[in-house]
PDB file of C-alpha atoms in Angstrom:
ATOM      1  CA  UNK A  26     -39.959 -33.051   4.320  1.00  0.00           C
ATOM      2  CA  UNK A  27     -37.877 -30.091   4.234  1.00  0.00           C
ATOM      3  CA  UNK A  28     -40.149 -27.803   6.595  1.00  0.00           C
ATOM      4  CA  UNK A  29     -39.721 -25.016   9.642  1.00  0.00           C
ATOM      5  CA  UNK A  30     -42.311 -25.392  11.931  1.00  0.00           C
ATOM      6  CA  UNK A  31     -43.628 -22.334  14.026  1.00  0.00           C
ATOM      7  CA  UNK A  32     -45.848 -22.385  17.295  1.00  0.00           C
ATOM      8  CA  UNK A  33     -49.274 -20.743  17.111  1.00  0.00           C
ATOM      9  CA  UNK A  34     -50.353 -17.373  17.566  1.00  0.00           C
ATOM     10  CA  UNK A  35     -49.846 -15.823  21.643  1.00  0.00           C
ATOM     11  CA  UNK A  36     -52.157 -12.973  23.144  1.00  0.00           C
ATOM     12  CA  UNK A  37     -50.096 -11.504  26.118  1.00  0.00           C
ATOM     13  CA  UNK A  38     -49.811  -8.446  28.591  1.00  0.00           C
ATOM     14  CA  UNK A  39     -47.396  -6.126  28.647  1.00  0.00           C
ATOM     15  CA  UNK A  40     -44.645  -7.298  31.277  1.00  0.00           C
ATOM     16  CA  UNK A  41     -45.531 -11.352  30.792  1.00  0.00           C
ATOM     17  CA  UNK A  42     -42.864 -13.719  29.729  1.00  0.00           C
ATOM     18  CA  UNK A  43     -42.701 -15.299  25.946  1.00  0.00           C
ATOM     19  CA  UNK A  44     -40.974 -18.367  24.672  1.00  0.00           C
ATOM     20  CA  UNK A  45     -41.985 -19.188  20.906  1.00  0.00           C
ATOM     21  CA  UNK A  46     -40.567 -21.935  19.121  1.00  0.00           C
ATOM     22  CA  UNK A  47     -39.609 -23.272  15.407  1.00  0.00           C
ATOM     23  CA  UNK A  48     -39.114 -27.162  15.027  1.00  0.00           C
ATOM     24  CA  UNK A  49     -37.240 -27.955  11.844  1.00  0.00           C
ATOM     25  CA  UNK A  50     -37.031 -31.229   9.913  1.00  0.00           C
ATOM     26  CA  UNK A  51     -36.006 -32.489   6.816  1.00  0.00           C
ATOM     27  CA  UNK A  52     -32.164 -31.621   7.377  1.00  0.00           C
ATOM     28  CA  UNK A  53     -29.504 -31.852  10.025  1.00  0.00           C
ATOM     29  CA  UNK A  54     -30.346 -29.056  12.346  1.00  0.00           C
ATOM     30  CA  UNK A  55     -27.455 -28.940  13.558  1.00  0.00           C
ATOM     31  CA  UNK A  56     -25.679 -27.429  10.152  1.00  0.00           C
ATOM     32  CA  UNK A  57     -27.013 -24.485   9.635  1.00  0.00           C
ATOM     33  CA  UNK A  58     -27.496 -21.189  11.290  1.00  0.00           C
ATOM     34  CA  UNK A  59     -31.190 -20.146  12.376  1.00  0.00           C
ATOM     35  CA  UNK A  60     -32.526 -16.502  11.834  1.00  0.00           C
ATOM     36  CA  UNK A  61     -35.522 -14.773  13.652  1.00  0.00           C
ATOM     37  CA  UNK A  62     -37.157 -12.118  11.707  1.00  0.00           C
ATOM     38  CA  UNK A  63     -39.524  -9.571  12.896  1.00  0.00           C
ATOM     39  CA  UNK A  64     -42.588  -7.786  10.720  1.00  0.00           C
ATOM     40  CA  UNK A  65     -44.129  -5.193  12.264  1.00  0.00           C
ATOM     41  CA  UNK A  66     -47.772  -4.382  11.296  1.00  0.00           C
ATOM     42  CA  UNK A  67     -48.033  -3.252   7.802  1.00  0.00           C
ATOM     43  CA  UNK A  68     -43.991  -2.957   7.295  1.00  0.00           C
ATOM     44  CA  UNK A  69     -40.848  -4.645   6.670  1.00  0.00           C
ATOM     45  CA  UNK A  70     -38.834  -7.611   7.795  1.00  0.00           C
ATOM     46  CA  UNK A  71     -36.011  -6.781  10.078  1.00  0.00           C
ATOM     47  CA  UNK A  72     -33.349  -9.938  11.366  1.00  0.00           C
ATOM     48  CA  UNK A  73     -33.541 -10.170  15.582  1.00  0.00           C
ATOM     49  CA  UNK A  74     -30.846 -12.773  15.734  1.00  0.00           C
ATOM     50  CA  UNK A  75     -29.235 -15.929  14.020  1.00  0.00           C
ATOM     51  CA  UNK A  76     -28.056 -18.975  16.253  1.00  0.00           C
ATOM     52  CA  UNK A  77     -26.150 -21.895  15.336  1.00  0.00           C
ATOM     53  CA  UNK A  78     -27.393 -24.675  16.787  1.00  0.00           C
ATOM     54  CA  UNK A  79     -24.668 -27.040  16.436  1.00  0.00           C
ATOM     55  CA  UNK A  80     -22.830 -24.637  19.369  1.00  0.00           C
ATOM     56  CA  UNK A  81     -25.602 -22.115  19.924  1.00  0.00           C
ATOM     57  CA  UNK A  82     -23.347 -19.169  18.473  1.00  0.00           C
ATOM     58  CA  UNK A  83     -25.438 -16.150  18.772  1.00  0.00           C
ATOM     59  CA  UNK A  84     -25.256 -13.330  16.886  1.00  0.00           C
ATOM     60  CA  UNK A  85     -28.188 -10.284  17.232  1.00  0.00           C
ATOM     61  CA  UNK A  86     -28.726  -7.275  15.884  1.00  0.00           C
ATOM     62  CA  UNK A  87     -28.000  -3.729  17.698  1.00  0.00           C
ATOM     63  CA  UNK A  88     -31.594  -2.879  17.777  1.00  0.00           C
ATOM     64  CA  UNK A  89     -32.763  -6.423  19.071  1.00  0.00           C
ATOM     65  CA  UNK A  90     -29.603  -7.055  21.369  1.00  0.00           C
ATOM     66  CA  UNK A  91     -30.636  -7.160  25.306  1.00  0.00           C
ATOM     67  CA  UNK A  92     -34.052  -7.162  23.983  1.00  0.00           C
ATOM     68  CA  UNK A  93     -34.617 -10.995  23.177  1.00  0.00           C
ATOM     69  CA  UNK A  94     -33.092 -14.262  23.649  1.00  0.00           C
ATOM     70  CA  UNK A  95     -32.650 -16.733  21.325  1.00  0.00           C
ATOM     71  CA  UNK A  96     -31.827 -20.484  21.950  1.00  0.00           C
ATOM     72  CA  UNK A  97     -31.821 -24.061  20.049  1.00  0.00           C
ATOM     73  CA  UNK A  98     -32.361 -27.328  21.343  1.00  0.00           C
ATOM     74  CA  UNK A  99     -30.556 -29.889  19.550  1.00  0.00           C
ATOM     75  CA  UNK A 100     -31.777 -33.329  20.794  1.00  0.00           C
ATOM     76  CA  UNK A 101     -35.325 -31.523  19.708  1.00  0.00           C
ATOM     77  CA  UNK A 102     -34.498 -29.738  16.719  1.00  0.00           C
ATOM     78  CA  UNK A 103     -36.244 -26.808  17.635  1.00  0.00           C
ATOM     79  CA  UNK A 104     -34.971 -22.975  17.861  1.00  0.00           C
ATOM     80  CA  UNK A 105     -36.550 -20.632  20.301  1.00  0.00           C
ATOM     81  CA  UNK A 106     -37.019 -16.992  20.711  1.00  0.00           C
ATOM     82  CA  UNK A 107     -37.709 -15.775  24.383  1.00  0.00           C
ATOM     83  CA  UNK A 108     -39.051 -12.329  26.081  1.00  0.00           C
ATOM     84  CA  UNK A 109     -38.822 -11.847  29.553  1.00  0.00           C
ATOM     85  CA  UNK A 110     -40.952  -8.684  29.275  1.00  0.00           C
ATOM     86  CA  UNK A 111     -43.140  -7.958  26.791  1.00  0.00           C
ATOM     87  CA  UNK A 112     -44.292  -4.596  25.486  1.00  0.00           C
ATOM     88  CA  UNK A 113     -47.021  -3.283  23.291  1.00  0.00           C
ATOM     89  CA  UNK A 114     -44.714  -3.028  20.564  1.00  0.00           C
ATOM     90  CA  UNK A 115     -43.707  -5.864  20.671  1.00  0.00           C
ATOM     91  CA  UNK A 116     -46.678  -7.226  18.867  1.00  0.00           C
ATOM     92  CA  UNK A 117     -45.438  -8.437  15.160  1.00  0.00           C
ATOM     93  CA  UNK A 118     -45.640 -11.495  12.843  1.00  0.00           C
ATOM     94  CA  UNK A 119     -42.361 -13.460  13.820  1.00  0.00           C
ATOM     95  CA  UNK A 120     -40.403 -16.211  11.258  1.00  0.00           C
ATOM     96  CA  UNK A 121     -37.937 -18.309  11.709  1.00  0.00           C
ATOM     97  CA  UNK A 122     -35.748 -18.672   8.519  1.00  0.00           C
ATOM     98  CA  UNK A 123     -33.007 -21.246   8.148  1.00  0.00           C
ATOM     99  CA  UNK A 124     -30.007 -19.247   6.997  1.00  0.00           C
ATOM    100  CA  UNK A 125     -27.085 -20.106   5.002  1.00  0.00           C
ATOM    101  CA  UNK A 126     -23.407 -19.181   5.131  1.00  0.00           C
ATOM    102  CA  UNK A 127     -21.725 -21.354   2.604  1.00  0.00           C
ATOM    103  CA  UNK A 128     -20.202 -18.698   0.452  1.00  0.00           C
ATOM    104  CA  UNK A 129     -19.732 -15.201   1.509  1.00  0.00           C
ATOM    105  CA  UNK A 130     -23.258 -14.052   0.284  1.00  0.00           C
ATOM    106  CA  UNK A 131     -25.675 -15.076   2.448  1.00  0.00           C
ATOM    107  CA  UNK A 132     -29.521 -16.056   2.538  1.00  0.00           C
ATOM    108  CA  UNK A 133     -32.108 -17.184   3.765  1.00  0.00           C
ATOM    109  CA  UNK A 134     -33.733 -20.711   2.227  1.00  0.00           C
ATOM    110  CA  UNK A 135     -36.023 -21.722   4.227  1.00  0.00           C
ATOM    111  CA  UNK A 136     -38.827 -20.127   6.145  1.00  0.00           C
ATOM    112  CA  UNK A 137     -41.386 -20.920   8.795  1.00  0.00           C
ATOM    113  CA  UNK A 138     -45.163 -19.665   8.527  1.00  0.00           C
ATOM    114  CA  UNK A 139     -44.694 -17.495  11.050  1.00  0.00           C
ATOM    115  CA  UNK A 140     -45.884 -17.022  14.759  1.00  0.00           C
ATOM    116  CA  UNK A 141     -48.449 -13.958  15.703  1.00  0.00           C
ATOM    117  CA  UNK A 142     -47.827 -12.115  19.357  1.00  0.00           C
ATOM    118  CA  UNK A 143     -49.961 -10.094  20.423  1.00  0.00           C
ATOM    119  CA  UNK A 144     -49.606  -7.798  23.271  1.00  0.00           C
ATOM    120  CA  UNK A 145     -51.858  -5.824  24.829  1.00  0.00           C
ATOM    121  CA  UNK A 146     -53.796  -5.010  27.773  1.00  0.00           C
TER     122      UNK A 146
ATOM    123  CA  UNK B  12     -33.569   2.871   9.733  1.00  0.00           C
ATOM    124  CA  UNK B  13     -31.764   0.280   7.229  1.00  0.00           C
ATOM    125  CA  UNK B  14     -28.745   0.002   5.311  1.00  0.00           C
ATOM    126  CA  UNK B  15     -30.561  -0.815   1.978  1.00  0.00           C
ATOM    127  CA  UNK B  16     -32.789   1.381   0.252  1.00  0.00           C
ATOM    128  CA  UNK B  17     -35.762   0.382  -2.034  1.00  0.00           C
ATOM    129  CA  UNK B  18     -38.393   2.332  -3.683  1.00  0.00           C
ATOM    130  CA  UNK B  19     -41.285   2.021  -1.725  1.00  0.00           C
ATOM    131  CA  UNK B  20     -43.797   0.629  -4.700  1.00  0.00           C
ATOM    132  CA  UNK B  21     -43.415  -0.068  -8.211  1.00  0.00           C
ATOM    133  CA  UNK B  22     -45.511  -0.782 -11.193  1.00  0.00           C
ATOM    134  CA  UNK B  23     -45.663  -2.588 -14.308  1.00  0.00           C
ATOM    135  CA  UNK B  24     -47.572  -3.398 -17.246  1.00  0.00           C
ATOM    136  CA  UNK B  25     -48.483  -7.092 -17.375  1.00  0.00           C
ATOM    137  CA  UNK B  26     -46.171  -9.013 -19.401  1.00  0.00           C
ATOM    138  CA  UNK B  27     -43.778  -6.420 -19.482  1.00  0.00           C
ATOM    139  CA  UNK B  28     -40.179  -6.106 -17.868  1.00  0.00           C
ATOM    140  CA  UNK B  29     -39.498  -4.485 -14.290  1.00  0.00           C
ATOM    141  CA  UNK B  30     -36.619  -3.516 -12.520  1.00  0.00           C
ATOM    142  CA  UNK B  31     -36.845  -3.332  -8.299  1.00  0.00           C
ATOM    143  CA  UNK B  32     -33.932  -1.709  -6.971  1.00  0.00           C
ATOM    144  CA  UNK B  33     -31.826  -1.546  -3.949  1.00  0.00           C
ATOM    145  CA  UNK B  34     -28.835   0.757  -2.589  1.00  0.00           C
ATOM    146  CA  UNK B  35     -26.094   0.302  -0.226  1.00  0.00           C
ATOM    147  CA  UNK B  36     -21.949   0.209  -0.016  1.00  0.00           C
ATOM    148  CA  UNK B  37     -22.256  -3.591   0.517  1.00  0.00           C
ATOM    149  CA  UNK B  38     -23.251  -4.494  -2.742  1.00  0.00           C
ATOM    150  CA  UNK B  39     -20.047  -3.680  -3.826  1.00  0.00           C
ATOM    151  CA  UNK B  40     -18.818  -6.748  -2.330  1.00  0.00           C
ATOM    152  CA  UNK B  41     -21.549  -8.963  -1.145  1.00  0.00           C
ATOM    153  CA  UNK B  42     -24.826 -10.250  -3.903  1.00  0.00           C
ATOM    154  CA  UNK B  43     -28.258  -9.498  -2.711  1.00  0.00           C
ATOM    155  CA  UNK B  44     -30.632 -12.005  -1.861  1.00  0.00           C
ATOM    156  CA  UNK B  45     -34.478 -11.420  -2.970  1.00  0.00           C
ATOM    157  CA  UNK B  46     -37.679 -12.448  -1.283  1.00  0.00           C
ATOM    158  CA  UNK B  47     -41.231 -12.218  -2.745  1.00  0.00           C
ATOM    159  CA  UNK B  48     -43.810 -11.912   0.425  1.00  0.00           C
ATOM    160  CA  UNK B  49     -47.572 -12.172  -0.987  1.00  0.00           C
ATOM    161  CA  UNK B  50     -49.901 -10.991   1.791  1.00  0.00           C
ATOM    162  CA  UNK B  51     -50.745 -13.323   4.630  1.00  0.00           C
ATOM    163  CA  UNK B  52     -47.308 -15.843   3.339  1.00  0.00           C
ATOM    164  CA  UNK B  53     -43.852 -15.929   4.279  1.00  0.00           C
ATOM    165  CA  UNK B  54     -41.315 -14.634   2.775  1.00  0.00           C
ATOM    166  CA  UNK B  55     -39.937 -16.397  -0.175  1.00  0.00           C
ATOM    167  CA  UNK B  56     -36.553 -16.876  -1.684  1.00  0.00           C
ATOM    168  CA  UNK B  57     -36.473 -15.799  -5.530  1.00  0.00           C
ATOM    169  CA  UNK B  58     -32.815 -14.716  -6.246  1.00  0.00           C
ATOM    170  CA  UNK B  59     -29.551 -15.545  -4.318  1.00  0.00           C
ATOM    171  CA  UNK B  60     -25.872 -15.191  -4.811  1.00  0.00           C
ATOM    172  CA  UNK B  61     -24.398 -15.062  -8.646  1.00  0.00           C
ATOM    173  CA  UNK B  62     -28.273 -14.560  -9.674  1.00  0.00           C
ATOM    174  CA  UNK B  63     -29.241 -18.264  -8.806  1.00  0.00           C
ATOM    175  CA  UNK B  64     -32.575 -19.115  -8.596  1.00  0.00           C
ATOM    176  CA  UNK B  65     -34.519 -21.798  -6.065  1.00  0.00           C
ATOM    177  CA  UNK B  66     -35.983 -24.905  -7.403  1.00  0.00           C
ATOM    178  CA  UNK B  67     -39.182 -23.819  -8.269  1.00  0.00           C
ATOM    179  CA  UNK B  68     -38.663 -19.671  -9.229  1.00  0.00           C
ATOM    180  CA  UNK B  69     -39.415 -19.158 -12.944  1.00  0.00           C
ATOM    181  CA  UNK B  70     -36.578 -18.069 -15.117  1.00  0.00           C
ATOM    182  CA  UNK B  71     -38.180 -14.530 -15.499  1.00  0.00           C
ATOM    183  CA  UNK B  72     -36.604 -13.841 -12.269  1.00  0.00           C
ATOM    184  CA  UNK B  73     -33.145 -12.809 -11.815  1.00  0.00           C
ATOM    185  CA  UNK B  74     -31.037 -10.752 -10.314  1.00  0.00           C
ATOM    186  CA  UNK B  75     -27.830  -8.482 -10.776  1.00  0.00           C
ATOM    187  CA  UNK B  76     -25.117  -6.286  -8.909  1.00  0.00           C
ATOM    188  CA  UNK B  77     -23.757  -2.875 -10.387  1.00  0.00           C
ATOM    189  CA  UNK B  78     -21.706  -0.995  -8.017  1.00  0.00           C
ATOM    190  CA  UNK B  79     -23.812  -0.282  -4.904  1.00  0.00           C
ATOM    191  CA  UNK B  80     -27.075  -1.056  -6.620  1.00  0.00           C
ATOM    192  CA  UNK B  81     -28.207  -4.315  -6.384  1.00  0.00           C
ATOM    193  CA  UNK B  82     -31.311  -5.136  -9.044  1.00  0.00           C
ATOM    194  CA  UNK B  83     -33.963  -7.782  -9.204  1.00  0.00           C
ATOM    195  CA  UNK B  84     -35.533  -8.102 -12.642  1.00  0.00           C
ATOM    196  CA  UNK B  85     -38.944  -9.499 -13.836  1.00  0.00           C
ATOM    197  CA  UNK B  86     -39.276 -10.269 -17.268  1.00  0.00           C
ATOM    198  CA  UNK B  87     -42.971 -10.607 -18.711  1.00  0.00           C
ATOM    199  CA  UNK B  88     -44.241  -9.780 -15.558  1.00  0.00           C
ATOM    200  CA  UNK B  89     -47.693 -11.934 -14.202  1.00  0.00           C
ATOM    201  CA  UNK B  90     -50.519 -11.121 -11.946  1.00  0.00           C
ATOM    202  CA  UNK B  91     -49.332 -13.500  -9.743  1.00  0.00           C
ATOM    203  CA  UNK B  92     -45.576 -11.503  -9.477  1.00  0.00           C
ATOM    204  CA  UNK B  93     -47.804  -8.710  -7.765  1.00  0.00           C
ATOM    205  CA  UNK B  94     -46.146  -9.089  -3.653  1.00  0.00           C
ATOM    206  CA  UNK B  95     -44.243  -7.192  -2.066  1.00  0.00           C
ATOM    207  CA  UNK B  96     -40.537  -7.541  -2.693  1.00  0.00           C
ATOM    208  CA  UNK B  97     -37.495  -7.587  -0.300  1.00  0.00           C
ATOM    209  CA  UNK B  98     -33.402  -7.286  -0.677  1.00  0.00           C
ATOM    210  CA  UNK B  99     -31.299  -8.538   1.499  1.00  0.00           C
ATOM    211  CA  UNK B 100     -27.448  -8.720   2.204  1.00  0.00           C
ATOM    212  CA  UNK B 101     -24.603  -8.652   4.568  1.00  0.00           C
ATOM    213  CA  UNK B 102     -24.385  -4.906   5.671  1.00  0.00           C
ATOM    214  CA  UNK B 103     -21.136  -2.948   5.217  1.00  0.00           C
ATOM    215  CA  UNK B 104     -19.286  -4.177   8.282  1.00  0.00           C
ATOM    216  CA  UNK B 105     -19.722  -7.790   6.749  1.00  0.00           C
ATOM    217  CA  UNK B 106     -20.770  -9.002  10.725  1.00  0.00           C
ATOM    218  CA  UNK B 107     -24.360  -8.272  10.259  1.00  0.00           C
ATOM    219  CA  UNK B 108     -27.281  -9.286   8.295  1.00  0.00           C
ATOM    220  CA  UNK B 109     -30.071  -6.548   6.940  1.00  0.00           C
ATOM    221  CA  UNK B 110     -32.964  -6.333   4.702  1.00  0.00           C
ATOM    222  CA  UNK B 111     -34.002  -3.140   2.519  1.00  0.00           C
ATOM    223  CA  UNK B 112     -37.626  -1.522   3.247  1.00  0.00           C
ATOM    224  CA  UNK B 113     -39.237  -3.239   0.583  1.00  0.00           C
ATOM    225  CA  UNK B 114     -40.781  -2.534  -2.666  1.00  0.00           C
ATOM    226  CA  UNK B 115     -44.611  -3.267  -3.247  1.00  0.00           C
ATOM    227  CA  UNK B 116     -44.812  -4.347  -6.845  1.00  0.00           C
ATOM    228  CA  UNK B 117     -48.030  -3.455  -8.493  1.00  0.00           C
ATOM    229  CA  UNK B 118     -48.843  -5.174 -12.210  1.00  0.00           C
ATOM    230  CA  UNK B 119     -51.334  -3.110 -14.056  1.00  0.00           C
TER     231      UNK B 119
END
């Protein structure tokens, strides 16, 4: 089945490490770049980063750059997104969403249910 | 702050037609891509490219590019179309990708 899987909800302090994954099956992983998008309490999506996992290519936005890492696992199928220092606002609803490049108008196809951090202390 | 604009909310009459709209100098070049978010889901692809459609997405969903407005259209609108809706596209540099604010679509 054609499916994203996310980890399950984290409750952290501010300063404590994070490393939250999204498993993906159903196509060759390897194939197709993987987004990380952020949603805030009560607002909008907003892209972190997009790896390709077939090279781990990374590509991340100004506002997320230096602020996360992201990483892919081939032989596991399975992208990550990693904090080595949380902060309060970094509390959010965070998907992984399989994005595609074929043409020169991308998208996104394919999304995880989403993983909850929470922060606080 | 983003490089797409949408209205923040929207309404429409059930079974009637709605237009959600979204601004920036990339849609000049590059088509948006729509998402539908109903609270507590993911986000959900409705309209991509050319105005495609996903399996699945009924045909009273498409989509359309004038100048630097990019439009997602919803013809006989349902209860179940009410969700929050998101546009998406390269930004203006062509390197990066961005979403609009998002328009909360309301059917009355």
């Amino acid at each position: 089945e054609l499916q994203l899987v996310q980890s399950g909800a984290e409750v952290k302090e501010p300063g404590e490490s994070l490393k939250i994954s999204c498993k993906a099956s159903g196509y060759s992983f390897t194939s197709y770049w993987i987004g990380w998008v952020r949603q805030m309490p009560g607002k909008g999506l907003e892209l972190m980063g997009i790896i390709y996992p077939d090279d781990s290519r990374t590509t991340y936005s100004p506002s997320f750059s230096g602020q996360v890492t992201v990483s892919a696992d081939r032989a596991t199928n399975t992208a990550y997104l990693q904090w080595n220092s949380l902060k309060a606002s970094d509390t959010a609803l965070y998907y992984c969403a399989r994005h595609i490049t074929v043409t020169e108008h991308w998208y996104f196809d394919l999304w995880g249910r989403g993983t909850l951090v929470t922060v606080f202390s | 702050s983003s490089d797409l604009t949408q209205d923040p909310a929207v309404s429409v009459a059930l079974g009637q037609t709605v237009r959600i709209t979204c601004q920036g100098d990339s849609f000049r070049r590059y088509y948006a891509s729509w998402y539908q978010q109903k609270p507590g889901q993911a986000p959900v692809l409705v309209i991509y490219g050319e105005n495609k459609r996903p399996s699945g997405i009924p045909d009273r969903f498409s989509g359309s590019n004038s100048g630097s407005t990019a439009s997602l259209s919803i013809s006989g609108a349902q209860a179940e179309d009410e969700a929050d809706y998101y546009c998406h596209s390269r930004d203006s540099s062509g390197y990066q990708n961005v979403f609009g604010g998002g328009t909360k679509l309301t059917v009355l």
